[in-house]
Tab-separated table of C-alpha atoms in Angstrom:
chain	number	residue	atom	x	y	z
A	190	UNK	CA	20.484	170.439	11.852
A	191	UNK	CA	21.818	168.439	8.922
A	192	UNK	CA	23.744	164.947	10.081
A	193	UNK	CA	25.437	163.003	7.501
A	194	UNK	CA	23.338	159.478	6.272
A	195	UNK	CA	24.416	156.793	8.625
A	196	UNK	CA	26.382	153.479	8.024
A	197	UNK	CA	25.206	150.003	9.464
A	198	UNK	CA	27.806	149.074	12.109
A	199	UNK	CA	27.972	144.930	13.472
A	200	UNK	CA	24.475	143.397	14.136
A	201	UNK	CA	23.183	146.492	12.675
A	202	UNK	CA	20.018	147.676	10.395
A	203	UNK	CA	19.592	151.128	8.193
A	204	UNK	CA	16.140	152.314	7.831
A	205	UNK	CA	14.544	154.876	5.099
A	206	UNK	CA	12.300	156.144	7.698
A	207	UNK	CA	8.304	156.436	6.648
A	208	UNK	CA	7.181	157.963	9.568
A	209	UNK	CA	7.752	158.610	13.377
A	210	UNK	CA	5.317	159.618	16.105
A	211	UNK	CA	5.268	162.229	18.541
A	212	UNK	CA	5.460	161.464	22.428
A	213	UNK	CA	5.200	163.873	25.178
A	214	UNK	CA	8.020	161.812	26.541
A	215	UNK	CA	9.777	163.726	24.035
A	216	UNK	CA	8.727	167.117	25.587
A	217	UNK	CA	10.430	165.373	29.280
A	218	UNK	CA	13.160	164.889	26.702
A	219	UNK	CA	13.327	168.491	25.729
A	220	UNK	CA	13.114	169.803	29.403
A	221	UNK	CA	15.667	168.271	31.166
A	222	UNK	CA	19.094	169.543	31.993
A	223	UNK	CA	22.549	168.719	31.236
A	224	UNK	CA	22.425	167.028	34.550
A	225	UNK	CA	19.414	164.934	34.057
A	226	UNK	CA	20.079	163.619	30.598
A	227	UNK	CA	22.679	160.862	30.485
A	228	UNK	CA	22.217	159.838	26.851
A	229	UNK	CA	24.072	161.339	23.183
A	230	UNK	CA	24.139	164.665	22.384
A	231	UNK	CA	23.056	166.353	19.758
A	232	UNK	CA	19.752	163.973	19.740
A	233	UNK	CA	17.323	162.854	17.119
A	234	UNK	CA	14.122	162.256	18.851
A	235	UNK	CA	11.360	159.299	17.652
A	236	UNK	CA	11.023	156.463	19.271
A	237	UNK	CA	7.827	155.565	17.742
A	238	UNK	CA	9.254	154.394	14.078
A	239	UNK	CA	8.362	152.640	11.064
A	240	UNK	CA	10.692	152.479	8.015
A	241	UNK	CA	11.843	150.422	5.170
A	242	UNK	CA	14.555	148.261	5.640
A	243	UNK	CA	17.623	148.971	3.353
A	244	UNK	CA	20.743	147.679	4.330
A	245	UNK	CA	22.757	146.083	6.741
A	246	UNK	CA	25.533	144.834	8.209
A	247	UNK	CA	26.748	141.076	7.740
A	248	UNK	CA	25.982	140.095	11.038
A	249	UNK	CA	22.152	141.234	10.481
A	250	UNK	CA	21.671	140.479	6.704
A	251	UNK	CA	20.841	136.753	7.097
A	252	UNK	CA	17.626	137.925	9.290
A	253	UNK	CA	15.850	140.303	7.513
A	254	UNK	CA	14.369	141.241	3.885
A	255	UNK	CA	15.587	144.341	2.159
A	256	UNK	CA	12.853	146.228	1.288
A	257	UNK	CA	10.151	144.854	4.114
A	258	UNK	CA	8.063	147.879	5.499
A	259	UNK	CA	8.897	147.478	9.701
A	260	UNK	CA	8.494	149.410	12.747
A	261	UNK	CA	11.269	149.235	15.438
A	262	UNK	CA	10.376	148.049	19.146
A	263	UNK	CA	11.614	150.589	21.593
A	264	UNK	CA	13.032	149.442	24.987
A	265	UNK	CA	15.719	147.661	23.990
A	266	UNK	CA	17.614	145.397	26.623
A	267	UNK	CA	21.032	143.776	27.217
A	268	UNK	CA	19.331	140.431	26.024
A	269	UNK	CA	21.071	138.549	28.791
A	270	UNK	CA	20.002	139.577	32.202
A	271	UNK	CA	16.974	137.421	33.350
A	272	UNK	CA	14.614	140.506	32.555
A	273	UNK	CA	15.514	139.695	29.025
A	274	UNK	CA	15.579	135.978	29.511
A	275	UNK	CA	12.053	136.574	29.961
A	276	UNK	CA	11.081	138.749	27.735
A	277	UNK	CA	10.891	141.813	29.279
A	278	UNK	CA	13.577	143.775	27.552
A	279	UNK	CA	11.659	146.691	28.680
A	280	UNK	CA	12.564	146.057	31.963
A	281	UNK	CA	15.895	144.856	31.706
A	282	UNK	CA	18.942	145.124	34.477
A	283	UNK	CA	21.369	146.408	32.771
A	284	UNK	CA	20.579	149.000	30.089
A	285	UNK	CA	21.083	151.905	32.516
A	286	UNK	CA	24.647	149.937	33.428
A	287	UNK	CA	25.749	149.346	29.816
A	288	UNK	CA	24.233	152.822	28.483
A	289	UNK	CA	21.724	151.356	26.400
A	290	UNK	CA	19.048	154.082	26.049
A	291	UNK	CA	15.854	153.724	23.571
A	292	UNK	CA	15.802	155.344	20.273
A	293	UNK	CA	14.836	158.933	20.119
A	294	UNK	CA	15.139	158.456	24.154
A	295	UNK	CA	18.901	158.854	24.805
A	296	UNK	CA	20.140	157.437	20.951
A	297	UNK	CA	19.100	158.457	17.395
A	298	UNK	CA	15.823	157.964	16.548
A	299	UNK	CA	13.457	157.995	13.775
A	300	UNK	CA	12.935	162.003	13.467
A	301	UNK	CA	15.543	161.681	10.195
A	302	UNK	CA	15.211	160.759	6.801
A	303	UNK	CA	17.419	157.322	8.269
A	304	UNK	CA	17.707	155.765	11.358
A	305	UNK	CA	20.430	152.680	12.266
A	306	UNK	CA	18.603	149.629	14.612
A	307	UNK	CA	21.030	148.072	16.637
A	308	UNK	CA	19.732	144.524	16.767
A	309	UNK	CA	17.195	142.626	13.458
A	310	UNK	CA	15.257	141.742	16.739
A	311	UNK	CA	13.788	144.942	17.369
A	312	UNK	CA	12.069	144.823	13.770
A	313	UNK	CA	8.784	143.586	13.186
A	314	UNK	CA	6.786	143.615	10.254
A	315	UNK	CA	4.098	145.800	9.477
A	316	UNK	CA	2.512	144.367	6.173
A	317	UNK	CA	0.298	146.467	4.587
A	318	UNK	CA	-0.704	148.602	7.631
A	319	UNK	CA	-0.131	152.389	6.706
A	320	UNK	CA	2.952	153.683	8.202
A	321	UNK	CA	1.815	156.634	9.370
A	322	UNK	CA	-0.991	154.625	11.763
A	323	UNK	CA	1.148	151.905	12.592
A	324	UNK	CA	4.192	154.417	14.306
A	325	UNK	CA	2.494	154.801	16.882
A	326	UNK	CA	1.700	151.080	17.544
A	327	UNK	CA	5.053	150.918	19.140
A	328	UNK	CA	4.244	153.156	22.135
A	329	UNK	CA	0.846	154.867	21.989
A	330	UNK	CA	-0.607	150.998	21.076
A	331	UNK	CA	2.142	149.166	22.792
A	332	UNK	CA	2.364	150.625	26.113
A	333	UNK	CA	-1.801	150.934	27.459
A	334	UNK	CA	-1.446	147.030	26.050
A	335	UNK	CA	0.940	146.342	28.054
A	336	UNK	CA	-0.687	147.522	31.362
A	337	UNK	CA	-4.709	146.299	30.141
A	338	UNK	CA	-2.809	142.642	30.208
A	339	UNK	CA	-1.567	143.345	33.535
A	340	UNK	CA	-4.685	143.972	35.284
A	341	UNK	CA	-6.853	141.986	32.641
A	342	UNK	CA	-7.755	139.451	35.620
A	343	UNK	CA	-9.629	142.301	37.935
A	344	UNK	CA	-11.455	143.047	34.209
A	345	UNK	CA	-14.503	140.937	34.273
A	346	UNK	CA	-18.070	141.105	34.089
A	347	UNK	CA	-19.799	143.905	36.070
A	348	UNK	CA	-16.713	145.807	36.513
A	349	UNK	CA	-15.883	149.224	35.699
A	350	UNK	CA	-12.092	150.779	34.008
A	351	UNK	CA	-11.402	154.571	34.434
A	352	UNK	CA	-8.711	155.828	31.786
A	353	UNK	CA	-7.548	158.779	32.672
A	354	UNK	CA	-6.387	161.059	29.621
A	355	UNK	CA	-8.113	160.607	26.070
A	356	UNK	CA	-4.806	161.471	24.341
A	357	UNK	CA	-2.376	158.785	21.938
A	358	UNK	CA	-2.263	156.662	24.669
A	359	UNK	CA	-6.107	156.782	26.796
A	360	UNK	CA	-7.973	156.784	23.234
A	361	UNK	CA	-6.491	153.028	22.038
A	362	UNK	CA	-6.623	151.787	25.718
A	363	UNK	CA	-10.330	152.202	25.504
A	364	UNK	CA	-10.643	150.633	22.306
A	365	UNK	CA	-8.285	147.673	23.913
A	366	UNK	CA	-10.424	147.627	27.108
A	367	UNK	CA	-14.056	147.285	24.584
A	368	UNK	CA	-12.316	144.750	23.199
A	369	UNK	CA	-10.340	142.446	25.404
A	370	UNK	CA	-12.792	142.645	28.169
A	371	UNK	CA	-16.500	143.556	29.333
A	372	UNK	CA	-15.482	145.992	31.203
A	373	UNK	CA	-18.196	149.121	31.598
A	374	UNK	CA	-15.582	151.752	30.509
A	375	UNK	CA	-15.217	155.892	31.822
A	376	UNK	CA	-12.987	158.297	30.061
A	377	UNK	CA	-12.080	160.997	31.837
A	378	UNK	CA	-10.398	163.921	30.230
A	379	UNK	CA	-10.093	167.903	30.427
A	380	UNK	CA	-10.810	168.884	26.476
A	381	UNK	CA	-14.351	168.293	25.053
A	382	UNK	CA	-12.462	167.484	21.870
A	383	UNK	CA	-10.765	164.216	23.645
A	384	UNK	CA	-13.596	163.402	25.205
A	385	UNK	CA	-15.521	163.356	21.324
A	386	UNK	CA	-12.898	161.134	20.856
A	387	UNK	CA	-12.878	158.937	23.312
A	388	UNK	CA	-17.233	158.293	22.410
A	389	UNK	CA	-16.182	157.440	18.700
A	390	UNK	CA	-13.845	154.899	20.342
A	391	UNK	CA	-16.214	153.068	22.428
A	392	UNK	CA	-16.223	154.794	25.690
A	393	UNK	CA	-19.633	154.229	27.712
A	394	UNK	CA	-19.702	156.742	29.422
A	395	UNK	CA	-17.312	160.655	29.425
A	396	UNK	CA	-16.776	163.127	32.254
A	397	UNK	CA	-14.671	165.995	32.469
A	398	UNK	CA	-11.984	164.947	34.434
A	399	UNK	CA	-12.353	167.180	37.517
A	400	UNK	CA	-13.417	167.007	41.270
A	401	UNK	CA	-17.031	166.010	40.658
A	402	UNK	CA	-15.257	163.046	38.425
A	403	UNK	CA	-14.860	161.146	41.786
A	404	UNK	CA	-18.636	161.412	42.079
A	405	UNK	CA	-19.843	160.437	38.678
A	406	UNK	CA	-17.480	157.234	38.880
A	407	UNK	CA	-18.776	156.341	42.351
A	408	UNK	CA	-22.612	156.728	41.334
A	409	UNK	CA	-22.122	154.173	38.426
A	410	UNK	CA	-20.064	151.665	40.732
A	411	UNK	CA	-22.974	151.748	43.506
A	412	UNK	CA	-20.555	153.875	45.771
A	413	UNK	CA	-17.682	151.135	45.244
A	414	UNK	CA	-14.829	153.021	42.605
A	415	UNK	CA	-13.538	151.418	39.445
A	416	UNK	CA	-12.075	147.762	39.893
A	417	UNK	CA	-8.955	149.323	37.440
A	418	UNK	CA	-7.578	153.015	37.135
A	419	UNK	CA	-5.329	153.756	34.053
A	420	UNK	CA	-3.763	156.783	34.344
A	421	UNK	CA	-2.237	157.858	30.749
A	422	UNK	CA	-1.266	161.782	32.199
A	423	UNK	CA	0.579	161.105	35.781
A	424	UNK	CA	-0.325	164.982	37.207
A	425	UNK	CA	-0.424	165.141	40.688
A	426	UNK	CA	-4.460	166.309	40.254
A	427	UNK	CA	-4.902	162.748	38.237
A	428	UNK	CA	-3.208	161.091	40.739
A	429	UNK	CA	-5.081	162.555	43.465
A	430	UNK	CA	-8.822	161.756	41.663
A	431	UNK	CA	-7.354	158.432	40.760
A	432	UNK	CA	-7.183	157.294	44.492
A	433	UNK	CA	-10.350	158.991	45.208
A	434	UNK	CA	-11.977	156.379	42.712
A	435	UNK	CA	-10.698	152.865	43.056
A	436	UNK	CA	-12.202	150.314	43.914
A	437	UNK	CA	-11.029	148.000	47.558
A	438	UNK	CA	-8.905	145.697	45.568
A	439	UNK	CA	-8.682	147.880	42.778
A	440	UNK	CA	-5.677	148.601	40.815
A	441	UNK	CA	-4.386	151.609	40.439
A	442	UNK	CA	-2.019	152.038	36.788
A	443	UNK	CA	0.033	155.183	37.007
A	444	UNK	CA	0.883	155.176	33.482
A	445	UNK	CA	1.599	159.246	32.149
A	446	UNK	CA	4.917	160.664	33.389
A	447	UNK	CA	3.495	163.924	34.615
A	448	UNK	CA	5.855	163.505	37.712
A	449	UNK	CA	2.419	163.145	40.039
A	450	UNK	CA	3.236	161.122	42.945
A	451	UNK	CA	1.137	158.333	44.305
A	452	UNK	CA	0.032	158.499	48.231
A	453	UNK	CA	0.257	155.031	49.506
A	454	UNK	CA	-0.241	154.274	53.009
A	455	UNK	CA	-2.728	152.856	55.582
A	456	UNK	CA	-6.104	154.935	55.143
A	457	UNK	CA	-4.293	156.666	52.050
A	458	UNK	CA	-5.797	153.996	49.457
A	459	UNK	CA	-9.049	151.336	49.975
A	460	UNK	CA	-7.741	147.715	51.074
A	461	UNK	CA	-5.417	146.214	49.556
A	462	UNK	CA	-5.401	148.522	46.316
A	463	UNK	CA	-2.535	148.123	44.226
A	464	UNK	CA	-0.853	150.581	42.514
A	465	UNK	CA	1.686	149.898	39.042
A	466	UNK	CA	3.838	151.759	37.198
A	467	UNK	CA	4.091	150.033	33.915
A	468	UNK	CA	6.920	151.080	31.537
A	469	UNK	CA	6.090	150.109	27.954
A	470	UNK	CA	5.689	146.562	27.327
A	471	UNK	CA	7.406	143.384	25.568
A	472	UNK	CA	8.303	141.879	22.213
A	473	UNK	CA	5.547	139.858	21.788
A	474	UNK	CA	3.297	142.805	23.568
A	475	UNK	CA	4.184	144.805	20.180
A	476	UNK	CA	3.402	141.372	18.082
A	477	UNK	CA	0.124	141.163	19.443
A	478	UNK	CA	-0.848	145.150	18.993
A	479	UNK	CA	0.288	144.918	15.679
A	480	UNK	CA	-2.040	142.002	14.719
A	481	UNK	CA	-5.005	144.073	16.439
A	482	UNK	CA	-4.511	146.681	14.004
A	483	UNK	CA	-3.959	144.410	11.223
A	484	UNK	CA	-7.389	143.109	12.422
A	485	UNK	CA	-9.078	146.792	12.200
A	486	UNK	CA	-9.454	146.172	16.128
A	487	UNK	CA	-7.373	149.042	17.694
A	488	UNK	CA	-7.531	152.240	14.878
A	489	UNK	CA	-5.412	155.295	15.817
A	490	UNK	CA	-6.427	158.513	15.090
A	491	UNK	CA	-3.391	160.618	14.031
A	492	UNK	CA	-2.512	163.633	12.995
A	493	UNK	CA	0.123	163.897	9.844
A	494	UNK	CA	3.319	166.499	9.678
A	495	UNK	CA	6.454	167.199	7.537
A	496	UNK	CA	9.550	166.873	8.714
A	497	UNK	CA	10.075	170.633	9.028
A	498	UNK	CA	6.783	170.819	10.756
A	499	UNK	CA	7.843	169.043	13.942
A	500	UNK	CA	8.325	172.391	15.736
A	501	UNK	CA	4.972	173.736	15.571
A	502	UNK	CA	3.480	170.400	16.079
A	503	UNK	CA	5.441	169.531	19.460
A	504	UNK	CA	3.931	172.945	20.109
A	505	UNK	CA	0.836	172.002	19.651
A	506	UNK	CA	1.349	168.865	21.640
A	507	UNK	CA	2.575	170.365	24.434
A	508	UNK	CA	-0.472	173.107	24.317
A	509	UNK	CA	-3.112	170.154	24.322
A	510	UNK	CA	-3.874	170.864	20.887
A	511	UNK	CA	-3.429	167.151	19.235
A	512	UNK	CA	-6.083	164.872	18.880
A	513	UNK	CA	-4.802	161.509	19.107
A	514	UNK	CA	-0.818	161.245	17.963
A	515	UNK	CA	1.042	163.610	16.189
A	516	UNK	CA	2.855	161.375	13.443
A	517	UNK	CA	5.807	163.293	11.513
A	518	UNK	CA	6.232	161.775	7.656
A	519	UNK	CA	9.766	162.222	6.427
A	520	UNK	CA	8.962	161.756	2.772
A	521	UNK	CA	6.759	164.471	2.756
A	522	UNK	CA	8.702	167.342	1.030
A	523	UNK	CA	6.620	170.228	1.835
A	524	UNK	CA	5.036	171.297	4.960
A	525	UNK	CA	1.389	170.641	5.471
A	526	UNK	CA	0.420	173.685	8.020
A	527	UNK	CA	-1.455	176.185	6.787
């Protein structure tokens, strides 16, 4: 549907948007009821966005540069709560009690020609990285970051990280797991085409992520499981393998939101195995994964869209036909399907 062009309110930023990637968390989105959504209706979706900055309000203007090429951090927090204080906006106390919902997640996002950013602090520079790769820094780059630096401590010589899923999230966690630590690294996926992928990314080794998976990850740990379990999909049948395979004093990241359901108890799990549910990651998480790819360290394979083309390709997202991220480009006039 047509909206009309939006207007920078206090403290806030307009952006020309460049290009916005597609999350399954958009397809959650999409399936929910009335009930079970709490955010703005109708809803522009995108929350992984990068744009050019082109006006804002008075409050903002002092702390940014018109014209500077930017993508837009997504969980955005009260800034005040001792979540905040921290850093971790993404996990901040009161967003759910002030009703402040990510963009594209609850609020407009980036799935426009424009987009309005509530705070300068949620910008950060891009340089000369190509939109359409660098969208999806702020989730599909951000968020397996995020968790890798979490359990980087278990990640040392002689051990072994599963990843779960070869999609936009699994395929730059391997490339951050290569490179951050010596980790042996498995991908595990259920398309041949994902699992290509996940080789050309540095993967040692590729299974088809099934029941004999358990097996093939216990004969290269010596019978032991991986020391780390990323799980970018979150189906109860990942979930289920993913226990089956980690190591005593493992950890266990439950990462996808497939709604799979973790089975923790005595004699569920080996000792003292601890299982995370990481959601996103901070600021200067984003700051980092944006100097990676500035480096050439972390490359995401994406697939480019028009605007009108989102349809078909949340379609094909949904069917497990995207290799990588799906990244719409609003400038694009014409559709690019054939």
């Amino acid at each position: 549907m047509e909206i009309d062009d939006p207007t920078p309110g206090p403290g806030q930023v307009l952006l020309k948007m460049t290009a916005a990637g597609l999350c399954h968390s958009d397809i959650a989105v999409m399936s929910w009821t009335k009930e079970q959504y709490r955010g703005e209706l109708p809803l522009t979706l995108g929350h992984e966005c990068v744009g050019t900055i082109i006006d804002a309000s008075a409050g903002s203007r002092e702390l940014i540069t018109m014209g500077e090429k930017v993508l837009v951090y997504g969980p955005w927090g009260c800034g005040r709560c001792r979540q905040c204080a921290q850093g971790y906006e993404n996990y901040c106390y009161n967003a759910g009690k002030f009703g402040i919902f990510p963009p594209g997640l609850g609020r407009a996002g980036g799935l426009a020609e424009y987009m309005l950013v509530d705070r300068a602090r949620y910008l950060v520079p891009i340089g000369d990285l190509d939109p359409i790769t660098a969208a999806p820094l702020t989730d599909a780059g951000l968020t397996p970051y995020h968790a890798v630096m979490h359990s980087l401590p278990k990640l040392k010589a002689h051990s072994t990280a599963v990843v779960f899923g070869v999609g936009g999230l699994g395929h730059v966690a391997i490339q951050l797991l290569k490179h951050l630590t010596p980790s042996t690294v498995i991908a595990l996926d259920v398309s041949e085409k994902n699992l290509e992928l996940a080789r050309k990314v540095g993967a040692d080794y590729v299974f088809k992520s099934d029941q004999d998976a358990v097996k093939s990850v216990k004969d290269l740990t010596e019978g032991l499981g991986a020391e780390v379990v990323f799980d970018f999909v979150g189906i109860q049948a990942t979930a289920d393998l993913g226990a089956q395979m980690t190591h005593v004093r493992g950890d266990w990241n439950l990462v996808g939101i497939g709604g799979g359901v973790a089975k923790v108890g005595f004699g569920l799990l080996p000792y003292e195995c601890q299982v995370f549910s990481p959601y996103w990651g901070t600021r200067a998480d984003l700051y980092d994964v944006v100097d990676l790819a500035r480096k050439g360290i972390i490359n995401i394979h994406t697939e480019k869209y028009a605007l009108d083309d989102a349809p078909e390709a949340y379609r094909r997202l949904e069917a497990g036909e995207i290799v990588g991220r799906a990244v719409i480009d609003p400038t694009l006039k014409e559709s690019v399907l054939e």
